[in-house]
CSV table of C-alpha atoms in Angstrom, one decimal:
chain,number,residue,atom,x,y,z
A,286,UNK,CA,182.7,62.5,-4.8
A,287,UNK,CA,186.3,60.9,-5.1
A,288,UNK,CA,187.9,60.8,-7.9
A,289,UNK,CA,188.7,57.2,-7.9
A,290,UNK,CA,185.1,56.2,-7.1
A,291,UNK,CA,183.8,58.3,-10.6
A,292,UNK,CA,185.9,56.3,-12.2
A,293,UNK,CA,184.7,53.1,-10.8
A,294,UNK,CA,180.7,54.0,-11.3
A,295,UNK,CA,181.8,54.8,-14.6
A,296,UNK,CA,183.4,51.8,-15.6
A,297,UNK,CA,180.5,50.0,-13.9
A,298,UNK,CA,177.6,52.2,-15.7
A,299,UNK,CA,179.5,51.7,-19.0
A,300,UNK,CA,179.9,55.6,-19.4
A,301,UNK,CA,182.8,57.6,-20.8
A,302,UNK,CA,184.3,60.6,-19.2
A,303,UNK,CA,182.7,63.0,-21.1
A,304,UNK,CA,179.5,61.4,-20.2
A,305,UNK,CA,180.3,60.5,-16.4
A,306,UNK,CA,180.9,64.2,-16.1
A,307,UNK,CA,177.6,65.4,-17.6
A,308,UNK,CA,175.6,62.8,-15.1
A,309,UNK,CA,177.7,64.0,-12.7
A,310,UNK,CA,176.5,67.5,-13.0
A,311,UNK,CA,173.2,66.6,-14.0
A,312,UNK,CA,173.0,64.9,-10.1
A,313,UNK,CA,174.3,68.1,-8.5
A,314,UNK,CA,172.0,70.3,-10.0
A,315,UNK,CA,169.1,68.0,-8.8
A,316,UNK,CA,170.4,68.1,-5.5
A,317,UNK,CA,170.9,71.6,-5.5
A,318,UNK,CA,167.3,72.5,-6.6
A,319,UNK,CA,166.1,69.1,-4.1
A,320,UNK,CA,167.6,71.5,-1.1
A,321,UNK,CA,166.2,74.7,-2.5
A,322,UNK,CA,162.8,73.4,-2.8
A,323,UNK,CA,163.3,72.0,1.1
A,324,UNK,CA,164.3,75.7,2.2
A,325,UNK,CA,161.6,77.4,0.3
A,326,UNK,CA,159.5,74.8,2.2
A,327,UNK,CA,160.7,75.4,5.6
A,328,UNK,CA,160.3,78.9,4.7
A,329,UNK,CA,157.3,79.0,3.7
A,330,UNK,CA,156.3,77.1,7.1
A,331,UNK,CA,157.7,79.2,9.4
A,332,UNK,CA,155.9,82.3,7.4
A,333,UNK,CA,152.5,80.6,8.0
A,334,UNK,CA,153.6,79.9,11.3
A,335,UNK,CA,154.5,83.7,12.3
A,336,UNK,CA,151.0,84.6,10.0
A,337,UNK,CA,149.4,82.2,12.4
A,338,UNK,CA,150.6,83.4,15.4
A,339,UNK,CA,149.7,87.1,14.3
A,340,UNK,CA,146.4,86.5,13.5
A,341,UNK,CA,145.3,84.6,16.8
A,342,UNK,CA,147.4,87.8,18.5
A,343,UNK,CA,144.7,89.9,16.3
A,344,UNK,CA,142.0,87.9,17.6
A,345,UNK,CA,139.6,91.7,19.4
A,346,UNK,CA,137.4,90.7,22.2
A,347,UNK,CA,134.1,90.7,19.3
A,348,UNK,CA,135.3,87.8,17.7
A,349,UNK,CA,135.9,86.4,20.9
A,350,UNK,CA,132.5,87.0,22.3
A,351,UNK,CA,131.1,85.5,19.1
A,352,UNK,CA,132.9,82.2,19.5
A,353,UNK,CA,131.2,82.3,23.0
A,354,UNK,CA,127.9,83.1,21.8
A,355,UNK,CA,128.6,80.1,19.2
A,356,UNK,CA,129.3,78.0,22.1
A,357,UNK,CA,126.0,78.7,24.0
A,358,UNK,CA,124.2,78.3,20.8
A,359,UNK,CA,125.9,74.9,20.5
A,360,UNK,CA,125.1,73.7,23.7
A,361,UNK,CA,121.5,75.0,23.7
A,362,UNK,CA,120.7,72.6,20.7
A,363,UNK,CA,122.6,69.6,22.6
A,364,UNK,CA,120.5,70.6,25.0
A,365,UNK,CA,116.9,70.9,22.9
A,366,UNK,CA,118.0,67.4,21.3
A,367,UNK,CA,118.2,66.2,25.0
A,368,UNK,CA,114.7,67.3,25.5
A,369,UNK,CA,113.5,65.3,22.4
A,370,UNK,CA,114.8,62.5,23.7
A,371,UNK,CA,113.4,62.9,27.1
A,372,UNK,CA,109.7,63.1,25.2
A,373,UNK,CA,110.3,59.8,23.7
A,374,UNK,CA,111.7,59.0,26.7
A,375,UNK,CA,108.1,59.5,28.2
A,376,UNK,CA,105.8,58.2,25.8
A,377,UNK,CA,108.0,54.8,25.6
A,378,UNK,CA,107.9,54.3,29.6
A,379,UNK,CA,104.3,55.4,29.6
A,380,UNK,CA,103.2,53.3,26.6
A,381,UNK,CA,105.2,50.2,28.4
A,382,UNK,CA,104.7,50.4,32.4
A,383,UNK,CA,102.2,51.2,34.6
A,384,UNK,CA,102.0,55.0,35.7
A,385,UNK,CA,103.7,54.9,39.1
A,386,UNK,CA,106.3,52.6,37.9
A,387,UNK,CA,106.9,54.6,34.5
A,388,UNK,CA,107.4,57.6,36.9
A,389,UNK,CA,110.3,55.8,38.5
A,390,UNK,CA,111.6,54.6,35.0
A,391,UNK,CA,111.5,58.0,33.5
A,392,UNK,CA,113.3,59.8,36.5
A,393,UNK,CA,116.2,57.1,36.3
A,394,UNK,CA,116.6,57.9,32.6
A,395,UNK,CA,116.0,61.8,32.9
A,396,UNK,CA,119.1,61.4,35.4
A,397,UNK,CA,121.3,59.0,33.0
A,398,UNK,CA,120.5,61.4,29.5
A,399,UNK,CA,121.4,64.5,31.9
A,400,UNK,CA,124.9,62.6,33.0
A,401,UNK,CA,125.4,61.7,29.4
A,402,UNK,CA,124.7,65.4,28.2
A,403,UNK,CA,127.4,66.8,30.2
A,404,UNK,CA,129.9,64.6,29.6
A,405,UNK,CA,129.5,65.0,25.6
A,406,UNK,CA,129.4,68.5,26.1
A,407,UNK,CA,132.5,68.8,28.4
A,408,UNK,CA,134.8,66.0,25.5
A,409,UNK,CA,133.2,68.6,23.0
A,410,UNK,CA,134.1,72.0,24.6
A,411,UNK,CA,137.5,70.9,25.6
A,412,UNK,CA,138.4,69.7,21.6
A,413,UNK,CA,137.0,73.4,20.8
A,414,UNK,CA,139.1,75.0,23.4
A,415,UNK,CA,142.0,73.0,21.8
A,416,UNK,CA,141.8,74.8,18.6
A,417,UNK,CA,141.0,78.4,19.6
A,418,UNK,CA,143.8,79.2,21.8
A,419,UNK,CA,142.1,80.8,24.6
A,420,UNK,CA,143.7,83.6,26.6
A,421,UNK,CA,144.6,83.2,29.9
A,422,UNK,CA,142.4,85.5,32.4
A,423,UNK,CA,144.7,88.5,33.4
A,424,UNK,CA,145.3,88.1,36.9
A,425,UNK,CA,143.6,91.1,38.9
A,426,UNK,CA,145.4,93.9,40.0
A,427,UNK,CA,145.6,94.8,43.9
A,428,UNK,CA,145.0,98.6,44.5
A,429,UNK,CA,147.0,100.0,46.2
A,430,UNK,CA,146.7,101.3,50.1
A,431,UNK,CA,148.4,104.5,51.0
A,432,UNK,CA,149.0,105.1,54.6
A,433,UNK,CA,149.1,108.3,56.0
A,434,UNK,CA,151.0,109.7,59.5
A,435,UNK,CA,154.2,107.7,60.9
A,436,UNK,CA,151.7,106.7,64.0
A,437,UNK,CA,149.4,105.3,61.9
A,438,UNK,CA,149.6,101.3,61.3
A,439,UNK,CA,147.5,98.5,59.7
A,440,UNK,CA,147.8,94.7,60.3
A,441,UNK,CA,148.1,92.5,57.5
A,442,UNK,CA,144.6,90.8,57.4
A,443,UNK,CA,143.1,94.0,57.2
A,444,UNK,CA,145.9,95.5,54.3
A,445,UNK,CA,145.0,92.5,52.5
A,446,UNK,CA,141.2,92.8,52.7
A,447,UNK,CA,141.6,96.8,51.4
A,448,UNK,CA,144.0,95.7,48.7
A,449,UNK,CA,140.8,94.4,47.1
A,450,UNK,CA,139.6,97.5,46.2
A,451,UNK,CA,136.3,99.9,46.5
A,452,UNK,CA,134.1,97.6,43.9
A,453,UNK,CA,135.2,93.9,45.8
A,454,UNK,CA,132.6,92.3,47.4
A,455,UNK,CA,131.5,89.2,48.3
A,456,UNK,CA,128.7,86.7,47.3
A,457,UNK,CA,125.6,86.3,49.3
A,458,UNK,CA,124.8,82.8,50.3
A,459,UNK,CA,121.4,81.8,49.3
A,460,UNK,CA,120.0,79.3,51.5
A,461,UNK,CA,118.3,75.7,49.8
A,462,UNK,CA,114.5,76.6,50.4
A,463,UNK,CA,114.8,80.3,48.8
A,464,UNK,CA,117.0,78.1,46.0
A,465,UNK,CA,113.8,75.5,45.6
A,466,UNK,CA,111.1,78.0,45.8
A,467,UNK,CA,113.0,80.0,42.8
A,468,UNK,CA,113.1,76.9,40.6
A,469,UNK,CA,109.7,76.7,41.5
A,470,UNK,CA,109.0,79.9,40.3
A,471,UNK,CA,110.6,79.6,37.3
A,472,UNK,CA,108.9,76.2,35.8
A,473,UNK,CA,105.4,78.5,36.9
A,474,UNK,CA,106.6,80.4,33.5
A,475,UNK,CA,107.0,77.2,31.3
A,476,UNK,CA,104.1,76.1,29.0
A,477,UNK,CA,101.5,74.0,31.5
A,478,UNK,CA,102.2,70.4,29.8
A,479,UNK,CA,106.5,71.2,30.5
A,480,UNK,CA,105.5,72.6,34.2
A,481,UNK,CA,106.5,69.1,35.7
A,482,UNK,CA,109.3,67.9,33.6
A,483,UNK,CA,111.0,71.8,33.9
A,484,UNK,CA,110.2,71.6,38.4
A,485,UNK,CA,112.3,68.0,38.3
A,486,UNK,CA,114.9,69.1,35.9
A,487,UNK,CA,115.8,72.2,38.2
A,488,UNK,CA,115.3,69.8,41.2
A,489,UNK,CA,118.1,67.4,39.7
A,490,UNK,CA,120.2,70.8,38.5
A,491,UNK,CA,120.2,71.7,42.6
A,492,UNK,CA,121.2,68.4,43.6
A,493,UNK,CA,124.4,68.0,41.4
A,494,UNK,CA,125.4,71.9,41.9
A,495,UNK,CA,124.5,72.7,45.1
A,496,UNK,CA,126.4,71.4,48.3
A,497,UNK,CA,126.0,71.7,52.0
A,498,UNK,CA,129.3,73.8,52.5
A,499,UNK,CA,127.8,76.5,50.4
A,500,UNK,CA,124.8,76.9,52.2
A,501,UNK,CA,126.4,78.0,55.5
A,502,UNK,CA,126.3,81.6,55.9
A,503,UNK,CA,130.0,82.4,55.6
A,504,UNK,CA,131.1,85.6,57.9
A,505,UNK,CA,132.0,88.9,56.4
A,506,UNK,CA,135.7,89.9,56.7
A,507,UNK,CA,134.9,93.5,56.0
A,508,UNK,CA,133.6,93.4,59.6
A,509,UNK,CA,136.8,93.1,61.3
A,510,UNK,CA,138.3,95.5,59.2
A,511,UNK,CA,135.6,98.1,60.7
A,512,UNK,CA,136.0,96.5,64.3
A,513,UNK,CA,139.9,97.2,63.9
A,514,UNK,CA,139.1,101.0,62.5
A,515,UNK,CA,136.7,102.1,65.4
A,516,UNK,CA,139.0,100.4,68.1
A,517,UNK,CA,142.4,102.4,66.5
A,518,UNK,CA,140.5,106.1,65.7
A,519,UNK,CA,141.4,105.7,62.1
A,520,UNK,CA,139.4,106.8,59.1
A,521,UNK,CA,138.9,105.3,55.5
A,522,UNK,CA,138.5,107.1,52.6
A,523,UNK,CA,138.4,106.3,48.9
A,524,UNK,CA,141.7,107.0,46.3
A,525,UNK,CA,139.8,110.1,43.9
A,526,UNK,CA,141.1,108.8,40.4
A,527,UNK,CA,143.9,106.1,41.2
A,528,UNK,CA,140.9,103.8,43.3
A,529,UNK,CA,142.2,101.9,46.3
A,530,UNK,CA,142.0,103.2,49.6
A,531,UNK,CA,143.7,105.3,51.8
A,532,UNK,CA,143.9,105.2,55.4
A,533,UNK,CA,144.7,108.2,58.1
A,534,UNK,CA,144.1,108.8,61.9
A,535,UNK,CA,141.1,110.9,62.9
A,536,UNK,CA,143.3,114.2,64.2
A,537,UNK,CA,144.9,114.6,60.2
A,538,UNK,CA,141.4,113.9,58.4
A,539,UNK,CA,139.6,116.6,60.7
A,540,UNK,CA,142.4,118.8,60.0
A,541,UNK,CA,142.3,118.0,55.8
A,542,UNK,CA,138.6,118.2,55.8
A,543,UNK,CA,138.3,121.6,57.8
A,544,UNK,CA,140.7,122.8,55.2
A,545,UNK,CA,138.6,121.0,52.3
A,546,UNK,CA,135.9,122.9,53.9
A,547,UNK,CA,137.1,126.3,54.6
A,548,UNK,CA,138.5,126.4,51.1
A,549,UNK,CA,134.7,125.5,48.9
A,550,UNK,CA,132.4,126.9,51.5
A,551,UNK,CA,131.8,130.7,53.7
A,552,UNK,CA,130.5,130.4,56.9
A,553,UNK,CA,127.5,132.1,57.8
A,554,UNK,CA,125.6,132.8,61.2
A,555,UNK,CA,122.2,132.1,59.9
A,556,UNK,CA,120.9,128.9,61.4
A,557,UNK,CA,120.0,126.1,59.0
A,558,UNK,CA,116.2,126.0,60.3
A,559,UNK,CA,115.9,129.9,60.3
A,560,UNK,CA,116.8,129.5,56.0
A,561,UNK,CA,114.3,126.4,55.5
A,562,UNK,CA,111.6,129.3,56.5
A,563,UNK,CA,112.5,131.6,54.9
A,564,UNK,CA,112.4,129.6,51.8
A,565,UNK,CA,109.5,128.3,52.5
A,566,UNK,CA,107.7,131.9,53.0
A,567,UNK,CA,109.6,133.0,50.0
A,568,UNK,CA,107.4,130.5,47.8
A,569,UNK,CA,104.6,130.9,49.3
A,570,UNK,CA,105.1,134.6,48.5
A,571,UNK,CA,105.5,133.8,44.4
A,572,UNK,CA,102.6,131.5,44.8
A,573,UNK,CA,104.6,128.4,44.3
A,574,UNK,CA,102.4,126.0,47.0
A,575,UNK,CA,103.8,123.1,45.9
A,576,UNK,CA,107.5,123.9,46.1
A,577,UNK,CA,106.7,125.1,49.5
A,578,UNK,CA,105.3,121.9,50.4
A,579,UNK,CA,108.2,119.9,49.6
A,580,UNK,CA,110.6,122.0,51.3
A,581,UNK,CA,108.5,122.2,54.3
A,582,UNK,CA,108.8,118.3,54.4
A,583,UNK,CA,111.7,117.7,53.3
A,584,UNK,CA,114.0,116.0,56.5
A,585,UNK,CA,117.1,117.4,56.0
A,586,UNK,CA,118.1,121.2,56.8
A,587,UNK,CA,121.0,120.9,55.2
A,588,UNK,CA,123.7,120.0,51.9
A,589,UNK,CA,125.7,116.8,52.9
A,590,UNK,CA,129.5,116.7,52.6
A,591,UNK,CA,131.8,113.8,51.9
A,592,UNK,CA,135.1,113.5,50.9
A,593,UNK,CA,137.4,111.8,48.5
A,594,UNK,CA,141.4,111.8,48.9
A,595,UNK,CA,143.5,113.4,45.9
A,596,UNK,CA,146.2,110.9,45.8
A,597,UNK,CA,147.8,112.2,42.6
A,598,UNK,CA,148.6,115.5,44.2
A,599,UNK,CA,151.7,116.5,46.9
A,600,UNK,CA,150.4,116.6,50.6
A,601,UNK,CA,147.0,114.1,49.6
A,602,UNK,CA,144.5,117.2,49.7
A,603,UNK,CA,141.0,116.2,49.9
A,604,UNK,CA,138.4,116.6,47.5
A,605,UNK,CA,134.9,117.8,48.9
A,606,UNK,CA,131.9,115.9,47.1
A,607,UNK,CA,128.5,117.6,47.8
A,608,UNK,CA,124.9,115.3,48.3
A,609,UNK,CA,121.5,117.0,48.2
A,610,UNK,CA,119.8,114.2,48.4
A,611,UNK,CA,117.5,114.4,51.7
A,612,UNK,CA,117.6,118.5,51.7
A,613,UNK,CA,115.1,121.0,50.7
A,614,UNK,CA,117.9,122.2,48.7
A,615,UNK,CA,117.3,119.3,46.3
A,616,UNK,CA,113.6,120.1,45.6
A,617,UNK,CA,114.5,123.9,44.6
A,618,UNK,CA,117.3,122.8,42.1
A,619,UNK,CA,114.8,120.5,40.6
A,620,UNK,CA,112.5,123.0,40.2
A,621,UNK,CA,114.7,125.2,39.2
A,622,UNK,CA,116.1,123.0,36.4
A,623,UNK,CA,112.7,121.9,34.8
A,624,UNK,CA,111.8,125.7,34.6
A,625,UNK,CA,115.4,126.8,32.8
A,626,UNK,CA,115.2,123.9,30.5
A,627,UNK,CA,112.8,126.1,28.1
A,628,UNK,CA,115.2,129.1,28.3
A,629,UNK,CA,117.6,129.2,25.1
A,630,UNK,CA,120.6,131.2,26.0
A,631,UNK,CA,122.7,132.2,23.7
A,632,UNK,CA,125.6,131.8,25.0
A,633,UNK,CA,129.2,131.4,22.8
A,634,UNK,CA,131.2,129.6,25.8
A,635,UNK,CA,128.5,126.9,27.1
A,636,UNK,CA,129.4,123.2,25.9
A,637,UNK,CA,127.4,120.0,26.6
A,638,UNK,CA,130.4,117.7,26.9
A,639,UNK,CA,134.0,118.0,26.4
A,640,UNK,CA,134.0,116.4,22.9
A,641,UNK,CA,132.7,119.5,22.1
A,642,UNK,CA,135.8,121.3,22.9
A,643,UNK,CA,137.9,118.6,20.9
A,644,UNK,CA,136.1,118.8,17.6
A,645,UNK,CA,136.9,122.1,18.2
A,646,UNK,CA,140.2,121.6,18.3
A,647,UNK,CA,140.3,118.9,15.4
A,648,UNK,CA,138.6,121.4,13.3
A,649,UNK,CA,140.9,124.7,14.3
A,650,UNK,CA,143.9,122.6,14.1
A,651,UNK,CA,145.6,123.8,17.2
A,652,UNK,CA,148.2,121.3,17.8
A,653,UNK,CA,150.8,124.1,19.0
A,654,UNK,CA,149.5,124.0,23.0
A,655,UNK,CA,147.6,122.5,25.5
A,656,UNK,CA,145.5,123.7,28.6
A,657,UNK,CA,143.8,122.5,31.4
A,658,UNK,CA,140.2,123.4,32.9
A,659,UNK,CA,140.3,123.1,37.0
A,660,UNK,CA,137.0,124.1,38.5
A,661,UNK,CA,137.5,125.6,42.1
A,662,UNK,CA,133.8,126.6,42.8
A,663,UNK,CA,131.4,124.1,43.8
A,664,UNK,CA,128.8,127.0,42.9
A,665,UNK,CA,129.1,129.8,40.9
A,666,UNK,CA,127.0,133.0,42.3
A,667,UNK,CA,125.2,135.2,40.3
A,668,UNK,CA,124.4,139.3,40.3
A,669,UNK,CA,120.5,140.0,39.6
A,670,UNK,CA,121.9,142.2,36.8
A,671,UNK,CA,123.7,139.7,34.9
A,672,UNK,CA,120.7,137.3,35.7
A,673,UNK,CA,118.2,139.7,33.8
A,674,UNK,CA,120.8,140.3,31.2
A,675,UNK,CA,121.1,136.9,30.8
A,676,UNK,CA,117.4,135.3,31.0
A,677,UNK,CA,115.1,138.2,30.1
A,678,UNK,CA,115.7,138.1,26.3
A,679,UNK,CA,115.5,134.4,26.5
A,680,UNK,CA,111.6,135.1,27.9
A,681,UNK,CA,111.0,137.4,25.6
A,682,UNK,CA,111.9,135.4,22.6
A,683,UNK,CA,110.0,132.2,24.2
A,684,UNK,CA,107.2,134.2,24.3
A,685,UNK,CA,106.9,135.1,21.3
């Protein structure tokens, strides 16, 4: 403030100097600590602010699921209250009209209390949704689709059909009588006196939710995609740890999977039916008639073979992934397996799972390397010696 206008307020207010000065100061300081209280304010604003924003960043996917389940609880009681008032609904039109016109009367209502319902439920859910910040859905991922050979080509309706990935697929169409004859099914398993209002809820349900456009049956597009394979020669196999697909012609996946092949498995001369009888004459030799039986009708002859591609490896080797369902081979390893389940080996190396290996680890505190376990053989073959040095003592201590 100027020095001419102290003066002035001075001579106005009736103060001296010495007085003038200590107002003077005494205003200053109350606007100094005026300002400092605003800051601190601010301050203290913008740290609930960042605590805010922290904790709804927090917010785990439990928390989230119970504000969900808080949800559906709330909207089952609007619902149960809505019920309530559907019974009084009834005995009013009942107590007042005729039968067949109370019928009329109560549908009408029924339909107006269901209208009203969803529209208090949908203001109610949207003023909820305005407080809890809800996270926007992460927008799916397309897997990739690796192409392999420089001949080899794929148009962009089908590329964009395999980007969807091994687990896409699409939603049956369920036609309007299957629709009515499972509501009717469903009010068969409410109490008897709620069988007719639960029939024409579900009736009314249907009518507002389902429309003629969805009950056409819509055409697969995974069927061009197959039309487009056949007519080209090409083959489709599935990513081994990366998903997706990956596509090649039929000359390089012959030559992968005969290398696959040659690589797990030993050709032998024996004929597949020739080995199914001899296995079958070798239980009946031991006695074990049943075994024999299910070998003898089993249909297949043989262990089935598919393969997966090993994207995450140079030259996209195939991995070979062997079925017994079908085979005779199937009914001897489940034999086999419920009789070896009463052995107890003792054996120092065997390990249920691989946490076992990292308590291990935990425990030994070996931080100083690392190691990897890659299992070549798809089956590991045994000498008879090592087999009676291995699952003798076991009988003998069973036994006794």
């Amino acid at each position: 403030m100027d020095l001419e206008k102290l003066v002035a307020l001075g001579e106005k207010m009736g103060l001296s100097g010495a007085e003038l000065r200590k107002w003077v100061t005494q205003k200053e300081k109350e606007e100094k600590e005026r300002a400092k209280e605003e800051k601190a304010a601010e301050l203290e604003k913008e740290r609930l602010a960042v605590e805010r924003a922290k904790a709804e960043k927090k917010l785990s996917w439990n928390e989230r699921g119970h504000a969900k389940r808080v949800c559906r609880l709330i909207r089952s009681e609007l619902w149960r209250q809505t019920r309530l008032l559907q019974d009084y609904l009834r005995v009013l039109c009942y107590a007042s009209d005729p039968p067949w016109k109370a019928e009329v009367e109560l549908r009408s209502l029924r339909a107006y209390t269901a209208r009203m319902v969803e529209f208090w439920w949908a203001s109610y859910l949207s003023s909820v949704l305005h407080v809890i910040r809800k996270k926007a859905e992460k927008r799916r991922s397309e897997s990739p689709v690796l192409v392999l050979g420089d001949d080899v080509e794929i148009p962009e309706h089908v590329e964009r059909i395999l980007k969807k990935g091994p687990k896409f697929s699409y939603e049956p169409v369920v036609p309007p009588q299957e629709l009515l004859a499972f509501n009717r099914r469903v009010a068969t398993r409410a109490p008897q006196d709620q069988y007719v209002r639960c029939l024409l809820e579900g009736v009314d349900a249907l009518s507002r939710t389902v429309h003629k456009a969805n009950c056409h049956q819509r055409r697969d597009p995974t069927e061009q995609v197959v039309k487009y394979f056949r007519e080209n020669d090409l083959c489709l196999l599935q990513a081994d740890k990366e998903g997706g697909f990956v596509v090649l012609g039929s000359g390089s996946y012959a030559e992968k999977a005969m290398k696959a092949i040659s690589k797990n498995f030993v050709s032998v001369k024996s004929s597949t039916v020739r080995v199914k009888t001899k296995a079958v004459n070798m239980c009946k030799d031991f006695e074990l008639v049943r075994l024999a039986r299910d070998i003898s009708t089993s249909k297949g002859n043989a262990l089935k073979v598919f393969f997966t591609a090993k994207t995450h490896k140079p030259g996209v080797p195939l991995r070979t992934i062997v079925n017994e369902q079908g085979s005779w081979q199937h009914s001897v390893s489940q034999f086999l397996l419920k009789e070896l389940n009463g052995l107890k080996v003792v054996d120092p190396f065997a390990t249920k799972s691989s946490e076992d290996v990292v308590r291990f680890l935990q425990v030994e505190n070996c931080t100083d390397f690392m190691f990897s376990v890659d299992v070549e053989d798809l089956f590991i073959p045994f000498l008879m010696r090592s087999c009676s040095r291995l699952f003798v003592p076991a009988l003998i201590r069973m036994e006794s």
